[in-house]
CSV table of C-alpha atoms in Angstrom, one decimal:
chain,number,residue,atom,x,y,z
A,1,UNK,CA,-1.2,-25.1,-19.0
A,2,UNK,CA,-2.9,-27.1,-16.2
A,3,UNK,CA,-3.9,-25.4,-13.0
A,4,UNK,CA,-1.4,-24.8,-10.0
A,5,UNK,CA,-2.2,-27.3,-6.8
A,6,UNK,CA,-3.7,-25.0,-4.0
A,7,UNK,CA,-1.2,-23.4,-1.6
A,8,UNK,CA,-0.8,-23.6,2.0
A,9,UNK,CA,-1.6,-20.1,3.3
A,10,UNK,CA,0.4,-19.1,6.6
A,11,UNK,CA,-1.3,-19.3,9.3
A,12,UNK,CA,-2.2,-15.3,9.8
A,13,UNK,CA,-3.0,-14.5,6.2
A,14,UNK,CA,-5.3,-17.6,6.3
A,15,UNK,CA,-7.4,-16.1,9.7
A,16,UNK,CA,-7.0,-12.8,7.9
A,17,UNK,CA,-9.0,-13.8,5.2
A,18,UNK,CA,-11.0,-16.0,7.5
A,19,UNK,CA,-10.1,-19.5,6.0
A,20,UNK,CA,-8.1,-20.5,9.0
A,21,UNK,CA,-9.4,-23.5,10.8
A,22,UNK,CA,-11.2,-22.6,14.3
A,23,UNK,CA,-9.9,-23.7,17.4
A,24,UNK,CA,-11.5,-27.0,18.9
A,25,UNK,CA,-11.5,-26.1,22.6
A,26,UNK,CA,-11.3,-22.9,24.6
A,27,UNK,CA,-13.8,-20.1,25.6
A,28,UNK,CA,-15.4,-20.0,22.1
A,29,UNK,CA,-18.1,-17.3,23.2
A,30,UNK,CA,-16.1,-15.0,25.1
A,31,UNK,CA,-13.1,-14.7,22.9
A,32,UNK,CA,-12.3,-14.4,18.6
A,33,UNK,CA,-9.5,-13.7,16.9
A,34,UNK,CA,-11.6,-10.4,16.1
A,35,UNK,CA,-11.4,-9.6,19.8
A,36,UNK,CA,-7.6,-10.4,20.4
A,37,UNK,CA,-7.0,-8.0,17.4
A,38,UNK,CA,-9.1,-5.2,18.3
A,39,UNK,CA,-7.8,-5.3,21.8
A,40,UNK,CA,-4.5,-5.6,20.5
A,41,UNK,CA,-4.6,-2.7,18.7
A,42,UNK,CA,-6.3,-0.7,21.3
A,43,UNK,CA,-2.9,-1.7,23.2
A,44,UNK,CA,-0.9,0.1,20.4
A,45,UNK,CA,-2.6,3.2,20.0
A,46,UNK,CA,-2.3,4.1,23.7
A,47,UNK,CA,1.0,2.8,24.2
A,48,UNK,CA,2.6,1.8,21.0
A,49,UNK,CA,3.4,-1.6,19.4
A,50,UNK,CA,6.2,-2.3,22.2
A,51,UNK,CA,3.6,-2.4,24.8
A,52,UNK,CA,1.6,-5.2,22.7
A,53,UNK,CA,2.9,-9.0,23.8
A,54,UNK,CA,0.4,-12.0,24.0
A,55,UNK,CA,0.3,-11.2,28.1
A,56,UNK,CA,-0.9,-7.8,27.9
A,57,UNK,CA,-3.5,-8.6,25.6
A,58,UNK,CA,-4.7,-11.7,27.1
A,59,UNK,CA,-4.6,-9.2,30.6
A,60,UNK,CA,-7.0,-6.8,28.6
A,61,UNK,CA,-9.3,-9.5,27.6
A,62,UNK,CA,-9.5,-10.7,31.4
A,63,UNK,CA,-7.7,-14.6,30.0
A,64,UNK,CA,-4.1,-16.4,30.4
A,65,UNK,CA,-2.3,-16.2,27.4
A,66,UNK,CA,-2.3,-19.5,26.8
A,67,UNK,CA,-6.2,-19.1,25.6
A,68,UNK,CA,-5.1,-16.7,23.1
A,69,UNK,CA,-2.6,-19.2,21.3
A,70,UNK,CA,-5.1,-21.3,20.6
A,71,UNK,CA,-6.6,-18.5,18.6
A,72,UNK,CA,-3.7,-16.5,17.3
A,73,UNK,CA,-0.6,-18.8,17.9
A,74,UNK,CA,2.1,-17.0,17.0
A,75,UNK,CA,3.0,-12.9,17.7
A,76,UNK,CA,4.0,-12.5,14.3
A,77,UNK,CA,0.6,-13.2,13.4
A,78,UNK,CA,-1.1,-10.8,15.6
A,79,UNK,CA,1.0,-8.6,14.0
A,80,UNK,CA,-0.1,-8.8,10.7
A,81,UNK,CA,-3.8,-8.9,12.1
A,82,UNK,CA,-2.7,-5.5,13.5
A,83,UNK,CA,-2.0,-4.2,10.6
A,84,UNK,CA,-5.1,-5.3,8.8
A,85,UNK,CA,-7.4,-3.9,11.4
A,86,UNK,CA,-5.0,-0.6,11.3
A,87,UNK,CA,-4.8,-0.1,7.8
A,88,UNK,CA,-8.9,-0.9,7.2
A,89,UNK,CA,-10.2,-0.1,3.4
A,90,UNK,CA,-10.3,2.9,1.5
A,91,UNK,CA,-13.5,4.9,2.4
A,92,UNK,CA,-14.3,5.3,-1.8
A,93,UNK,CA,-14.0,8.8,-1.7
A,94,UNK,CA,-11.3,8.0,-4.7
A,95,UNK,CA,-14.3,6.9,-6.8
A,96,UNK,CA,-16.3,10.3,-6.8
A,97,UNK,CA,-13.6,12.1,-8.2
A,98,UNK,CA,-12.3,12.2,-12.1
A,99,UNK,CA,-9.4,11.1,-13.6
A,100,UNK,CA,-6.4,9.0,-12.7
A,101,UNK,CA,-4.8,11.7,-10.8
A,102,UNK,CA,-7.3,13.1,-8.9
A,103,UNK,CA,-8.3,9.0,-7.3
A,104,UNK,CA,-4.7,8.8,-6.7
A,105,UNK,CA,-4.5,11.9,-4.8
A,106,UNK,CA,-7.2,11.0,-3.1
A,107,UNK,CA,-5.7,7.3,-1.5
A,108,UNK,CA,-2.8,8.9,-1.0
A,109,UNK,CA,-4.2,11.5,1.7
A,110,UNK,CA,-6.1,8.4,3.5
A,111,UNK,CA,-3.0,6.7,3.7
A,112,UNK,CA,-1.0,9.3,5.0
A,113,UNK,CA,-3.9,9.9,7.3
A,114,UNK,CA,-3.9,6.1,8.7
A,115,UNK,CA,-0.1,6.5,9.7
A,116,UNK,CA,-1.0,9.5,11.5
A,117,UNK,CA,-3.8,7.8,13.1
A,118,UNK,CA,-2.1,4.3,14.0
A,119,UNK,CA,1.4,5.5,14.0
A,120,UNK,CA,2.4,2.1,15.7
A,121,UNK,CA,2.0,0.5,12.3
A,122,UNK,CA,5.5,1.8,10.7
A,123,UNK,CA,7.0,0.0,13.3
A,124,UNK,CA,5.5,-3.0,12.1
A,125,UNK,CA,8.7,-4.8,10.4
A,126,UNK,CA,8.4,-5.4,6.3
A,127,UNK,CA,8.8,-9.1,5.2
A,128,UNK,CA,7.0,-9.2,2.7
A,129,UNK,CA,4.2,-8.1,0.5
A,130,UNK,CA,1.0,-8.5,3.0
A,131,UNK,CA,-1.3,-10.9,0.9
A,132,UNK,CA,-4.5,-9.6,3.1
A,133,UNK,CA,-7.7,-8.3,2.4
A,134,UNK,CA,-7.3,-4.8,3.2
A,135,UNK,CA,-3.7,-4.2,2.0
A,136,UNK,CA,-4.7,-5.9,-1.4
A,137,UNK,CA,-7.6,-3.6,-1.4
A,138,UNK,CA,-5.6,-1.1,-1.2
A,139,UNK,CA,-3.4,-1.7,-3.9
A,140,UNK,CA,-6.8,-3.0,-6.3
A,141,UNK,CA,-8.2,0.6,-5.7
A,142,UNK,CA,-4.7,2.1,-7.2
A,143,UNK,CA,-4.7,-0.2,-9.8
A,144,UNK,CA,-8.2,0.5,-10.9
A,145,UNK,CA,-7.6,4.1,-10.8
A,146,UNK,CA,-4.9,3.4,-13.8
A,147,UNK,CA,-7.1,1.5,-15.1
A,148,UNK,CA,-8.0,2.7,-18.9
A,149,UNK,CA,-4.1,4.2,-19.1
A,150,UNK,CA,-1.8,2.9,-21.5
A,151,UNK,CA,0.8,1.9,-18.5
A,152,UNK,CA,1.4,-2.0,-18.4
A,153,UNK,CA,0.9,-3.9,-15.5
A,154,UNK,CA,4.4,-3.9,-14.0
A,155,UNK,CA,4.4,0.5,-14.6
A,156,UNK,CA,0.5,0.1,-13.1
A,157,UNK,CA,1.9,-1.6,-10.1
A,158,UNK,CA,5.1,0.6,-10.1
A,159,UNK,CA,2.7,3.9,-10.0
A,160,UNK,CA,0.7,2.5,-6.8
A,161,UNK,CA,4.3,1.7,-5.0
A,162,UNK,CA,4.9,4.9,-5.5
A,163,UNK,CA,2.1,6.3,-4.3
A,164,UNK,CA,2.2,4.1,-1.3
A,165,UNK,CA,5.6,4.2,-0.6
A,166,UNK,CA,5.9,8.7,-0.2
A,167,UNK,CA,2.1,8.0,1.7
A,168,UNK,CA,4.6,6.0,4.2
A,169,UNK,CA,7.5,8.6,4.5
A,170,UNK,CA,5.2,11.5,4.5
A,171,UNK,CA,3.3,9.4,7.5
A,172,UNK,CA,7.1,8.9,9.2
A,173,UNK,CA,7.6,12.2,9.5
A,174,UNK,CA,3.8,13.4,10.3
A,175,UNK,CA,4.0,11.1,13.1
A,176,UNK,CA,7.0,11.9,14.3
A,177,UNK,CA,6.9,15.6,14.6
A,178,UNK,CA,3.2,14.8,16.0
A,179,UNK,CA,4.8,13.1,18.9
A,180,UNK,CA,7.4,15.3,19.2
A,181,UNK,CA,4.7,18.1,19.7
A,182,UNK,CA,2.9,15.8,22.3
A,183,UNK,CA,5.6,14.6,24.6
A,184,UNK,CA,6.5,18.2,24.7
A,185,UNK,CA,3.3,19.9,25.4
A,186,UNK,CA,4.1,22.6,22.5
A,187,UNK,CA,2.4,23.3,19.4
A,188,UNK,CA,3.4,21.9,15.9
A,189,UNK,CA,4.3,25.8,14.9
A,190,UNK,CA,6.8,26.1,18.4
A,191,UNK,CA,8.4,22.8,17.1
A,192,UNK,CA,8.9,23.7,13.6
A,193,UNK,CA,10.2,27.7,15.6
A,194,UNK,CA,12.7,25.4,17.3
A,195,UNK,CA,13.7,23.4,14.5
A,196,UNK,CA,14.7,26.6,12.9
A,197,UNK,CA,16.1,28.0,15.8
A,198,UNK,CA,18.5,24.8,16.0
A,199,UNK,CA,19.7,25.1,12.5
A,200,UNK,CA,20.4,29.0,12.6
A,201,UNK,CA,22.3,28.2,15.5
A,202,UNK,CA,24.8,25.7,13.7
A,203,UNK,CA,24.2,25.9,9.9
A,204,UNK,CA,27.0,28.5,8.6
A,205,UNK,CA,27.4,29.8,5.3
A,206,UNK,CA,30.7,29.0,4.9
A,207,UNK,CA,30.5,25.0,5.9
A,208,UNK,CA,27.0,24.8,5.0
A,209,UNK,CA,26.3,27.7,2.0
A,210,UNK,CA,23.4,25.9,0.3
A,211,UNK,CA,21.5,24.7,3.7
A,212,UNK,CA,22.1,28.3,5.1
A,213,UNK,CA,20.3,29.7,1.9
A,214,UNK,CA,17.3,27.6,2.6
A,215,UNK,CA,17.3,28.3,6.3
A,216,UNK,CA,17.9,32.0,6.0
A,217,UNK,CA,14.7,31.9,3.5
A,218,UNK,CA,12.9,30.4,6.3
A,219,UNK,CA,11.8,26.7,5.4
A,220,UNK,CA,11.2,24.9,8.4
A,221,UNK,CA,8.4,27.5,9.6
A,222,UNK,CA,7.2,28.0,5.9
A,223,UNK,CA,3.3,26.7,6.2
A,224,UNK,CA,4.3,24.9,2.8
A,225,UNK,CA,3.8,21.0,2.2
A,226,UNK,CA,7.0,19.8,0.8
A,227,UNK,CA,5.7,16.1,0.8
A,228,UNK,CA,2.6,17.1,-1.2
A,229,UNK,CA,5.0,18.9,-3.5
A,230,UNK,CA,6.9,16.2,-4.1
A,231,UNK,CA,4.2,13.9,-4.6
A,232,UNK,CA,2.6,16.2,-7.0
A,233,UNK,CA,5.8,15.8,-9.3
A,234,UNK,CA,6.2,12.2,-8.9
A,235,UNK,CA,2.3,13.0,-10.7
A,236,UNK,CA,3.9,15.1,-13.6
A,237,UNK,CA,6.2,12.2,-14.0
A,238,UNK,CA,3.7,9.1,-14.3
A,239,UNK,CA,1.6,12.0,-16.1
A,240,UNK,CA,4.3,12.8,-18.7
A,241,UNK,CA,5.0,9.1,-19.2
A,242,UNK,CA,1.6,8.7,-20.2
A,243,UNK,CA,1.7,11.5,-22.6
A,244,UNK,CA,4.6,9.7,-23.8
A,245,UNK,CA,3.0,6.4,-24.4
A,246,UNK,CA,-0.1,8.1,-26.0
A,247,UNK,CA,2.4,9.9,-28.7
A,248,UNK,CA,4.0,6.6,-29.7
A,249,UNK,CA,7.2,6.5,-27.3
A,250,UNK,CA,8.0,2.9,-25.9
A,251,UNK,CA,7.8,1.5,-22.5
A,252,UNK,CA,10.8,1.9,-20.3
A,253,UNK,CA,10.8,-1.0,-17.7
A,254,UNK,CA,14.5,-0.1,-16.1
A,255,UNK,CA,17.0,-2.4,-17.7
A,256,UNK,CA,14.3,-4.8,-19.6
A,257,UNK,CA,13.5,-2.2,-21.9
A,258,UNK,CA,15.7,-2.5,-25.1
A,259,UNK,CA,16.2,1.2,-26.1
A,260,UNK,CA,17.9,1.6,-29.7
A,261,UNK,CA,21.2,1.9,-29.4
A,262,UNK,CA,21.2,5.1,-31.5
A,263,UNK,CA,19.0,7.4,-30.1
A,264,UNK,CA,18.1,9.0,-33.0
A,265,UNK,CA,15.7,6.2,-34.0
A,266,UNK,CA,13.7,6.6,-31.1
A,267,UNK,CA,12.0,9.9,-33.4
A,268,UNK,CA,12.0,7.4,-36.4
A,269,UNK,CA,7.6,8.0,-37.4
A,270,UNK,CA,8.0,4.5,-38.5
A,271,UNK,CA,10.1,2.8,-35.3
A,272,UNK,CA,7.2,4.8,-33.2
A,273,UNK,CA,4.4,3.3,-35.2
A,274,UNK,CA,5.8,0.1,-34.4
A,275,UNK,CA,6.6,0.7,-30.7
A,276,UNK,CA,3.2,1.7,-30.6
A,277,UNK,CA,2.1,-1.1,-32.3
A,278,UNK,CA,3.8,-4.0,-30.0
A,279,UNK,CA,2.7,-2.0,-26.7
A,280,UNK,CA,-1.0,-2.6,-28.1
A,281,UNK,CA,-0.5,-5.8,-29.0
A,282,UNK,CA,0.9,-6.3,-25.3
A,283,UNK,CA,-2.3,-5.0,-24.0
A,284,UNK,CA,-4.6,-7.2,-26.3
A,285,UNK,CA,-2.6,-10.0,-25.0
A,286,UNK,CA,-2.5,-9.3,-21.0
A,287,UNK,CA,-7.0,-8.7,-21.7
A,288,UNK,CA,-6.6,-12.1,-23.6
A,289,UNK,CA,-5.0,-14.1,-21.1
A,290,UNK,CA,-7.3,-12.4,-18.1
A,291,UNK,CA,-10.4,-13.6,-20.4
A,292,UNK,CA,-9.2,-16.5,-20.4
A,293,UNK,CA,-8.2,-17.2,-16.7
A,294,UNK,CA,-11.7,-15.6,-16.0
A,295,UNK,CA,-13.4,-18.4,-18.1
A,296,UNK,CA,-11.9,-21.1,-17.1
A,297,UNK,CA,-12.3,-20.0,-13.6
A,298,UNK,CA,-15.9,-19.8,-14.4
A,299,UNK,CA,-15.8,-23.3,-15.8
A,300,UNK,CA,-14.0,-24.4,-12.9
A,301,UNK,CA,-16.9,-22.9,-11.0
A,302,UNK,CA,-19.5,-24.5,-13.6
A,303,UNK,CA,-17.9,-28.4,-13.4
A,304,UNK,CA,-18.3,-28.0,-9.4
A,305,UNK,CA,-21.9,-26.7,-9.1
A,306,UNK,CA,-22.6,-29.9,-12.0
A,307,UNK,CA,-21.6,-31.9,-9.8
A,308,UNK,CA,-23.1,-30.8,-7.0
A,309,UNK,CA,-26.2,-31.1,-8.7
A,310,UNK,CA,-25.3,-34.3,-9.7
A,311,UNK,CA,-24.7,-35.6,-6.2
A,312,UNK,CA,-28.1,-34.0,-4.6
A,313,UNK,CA,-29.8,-35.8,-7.8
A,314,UNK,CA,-28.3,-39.0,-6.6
A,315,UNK,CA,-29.6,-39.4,-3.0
């Protein structure tokens, strides 16, 4: 296996990890791509992300927007600057609780708390996976809160889009009905009154027998959390998976996993031992191949600092 050739990073994940190259002219002292971004986003969280264009930031700064493109070129790239600066890093509150659960409970809420905060940002369009430092915090954190679970690295990744993913809805909706409540200079509890006034008003048994049930029983005023609820069972789930794995069951991966076609055999002592068996194996494997990318990363590192040495030794 020989060593991939380095890739060429676009041009706002290279200035997001700060590898981008500087520009040569301009007013170097009075303006950064740090300052564009935070006043960028200062933009957004008065106004919202449609008020942001390279104009009204270069307007902000007191500069014609032509001396921001030679910092941040295109929008798109502010955008994803934006975001970084928006979502920030977990605050490491995850780390001073116990358990897998508990960390994960824990990042959700500060996501959730981040839409609420910077709303703007799920209007941001998806693309892609955002290869910055902050989002891939984010998603390390997850990871390492798994970390010491039987789950492979595909479920470990799978349990932090989860996580992520309901943290975005539940933030949708947060935001929205905060808004909502704004705009209208009434209180969350008058909004949720005249949601339910709304559906009492429409919502019959007779078309509607089900949804009339639940408004009848009062739902939309109830002080309950229903997207805390439903992330807490998406917890049983990954939980009782775990359990699973622990007791011998095999690894369901969607339609990769090659379940027996008689089901029967999945309670086969001997077929578990086995399952068992490969899953560990997996694991040694996956901690053989990350030793291994780890030291020759370090020998990478080692040859380069020779050298170095080397070089200095030869003037």
């Amino acid at each position: 296996m020989t060593d991939q050739e380095p890739v060429e990073l676009p041009r706002g994940v290279a200035l997001a990890w700060g590898v981008a190259a500087n520009p040569q002219r301009g007013p170097k002292r009075e303006m950064s791509v740090e300052s564009i971004v935070e006043a960028a986003v200062e933009i957004a969280d008065a106004e919202g992300l449609g008020a942001v264009s390279m104009a009204a930031v270069a307007k902000k700064l007191g500069f014609t927007p032509m001396s921001l493109y030679r910092y941040v070129s295109a929008k798109d790239d502010l955008l994803l600057l934006m975001q970084e600066e928006g979502t920030g890093l977990p605050s490491g509150a995850h780390r001073e609780v116990d358990g897998w659960r508990e960390k994960l409970r824990v990042l959700f809420r500060e996501q959730v708390g981040i839409y609420v905060r910077h709303p703007w940002l799920l209007s941001i369009p998806i693309t892609g996976s955002p290869v910055t430092p902050n989002s891939s915090a984010w998603i390390d954190e997850g990871l390492a809160a798994l970390d010491g679970t039987p789950l492979l690295p595909e479920e470990r990744m799978a349990a932090v889009l989860a996580v992520t993913g309901q943290a975005r809805w539940n933030g949708i909706v947060l935001s929205g009905y905060a808004e909502t409540a704004r705009s209208s200079g009434r209180s969350d509890a008058e909004v949720a009154a005249q949601e339910q006034a709304f559906y009492e008003a429409v919502i019959t048994a007779e078309a509607y027998p089900h949804l009339r049930a639940v408004v009848d029983a009062g739902v939309f005023t109830s002080p309950y959390d229903p997207f805390g609820w439903g992330f807490e069972r998406t917890l049983d789930g990954i939980e009782a998976y775990i359990a699973g794995l622990d007791r011998g069951e095999p690894h369901r991966l969607g339609d990769d996993w090659a379940a027996p076609d008689d089901l029967d055999v999945a309670e086969d002592k001997r077929y578990r031992a086995a399952a068992k068996a490969s899953a560990e194996a997996r694991k040694a494997l996956l901690q053989a191949e990350k030793a291994l990318r780890q030291a020759r990363k370090a020998q990478r590192q080692a040859l380069a600092e020779a050298r170095e040495r080397m070089a200095r030794g030869a003037r």
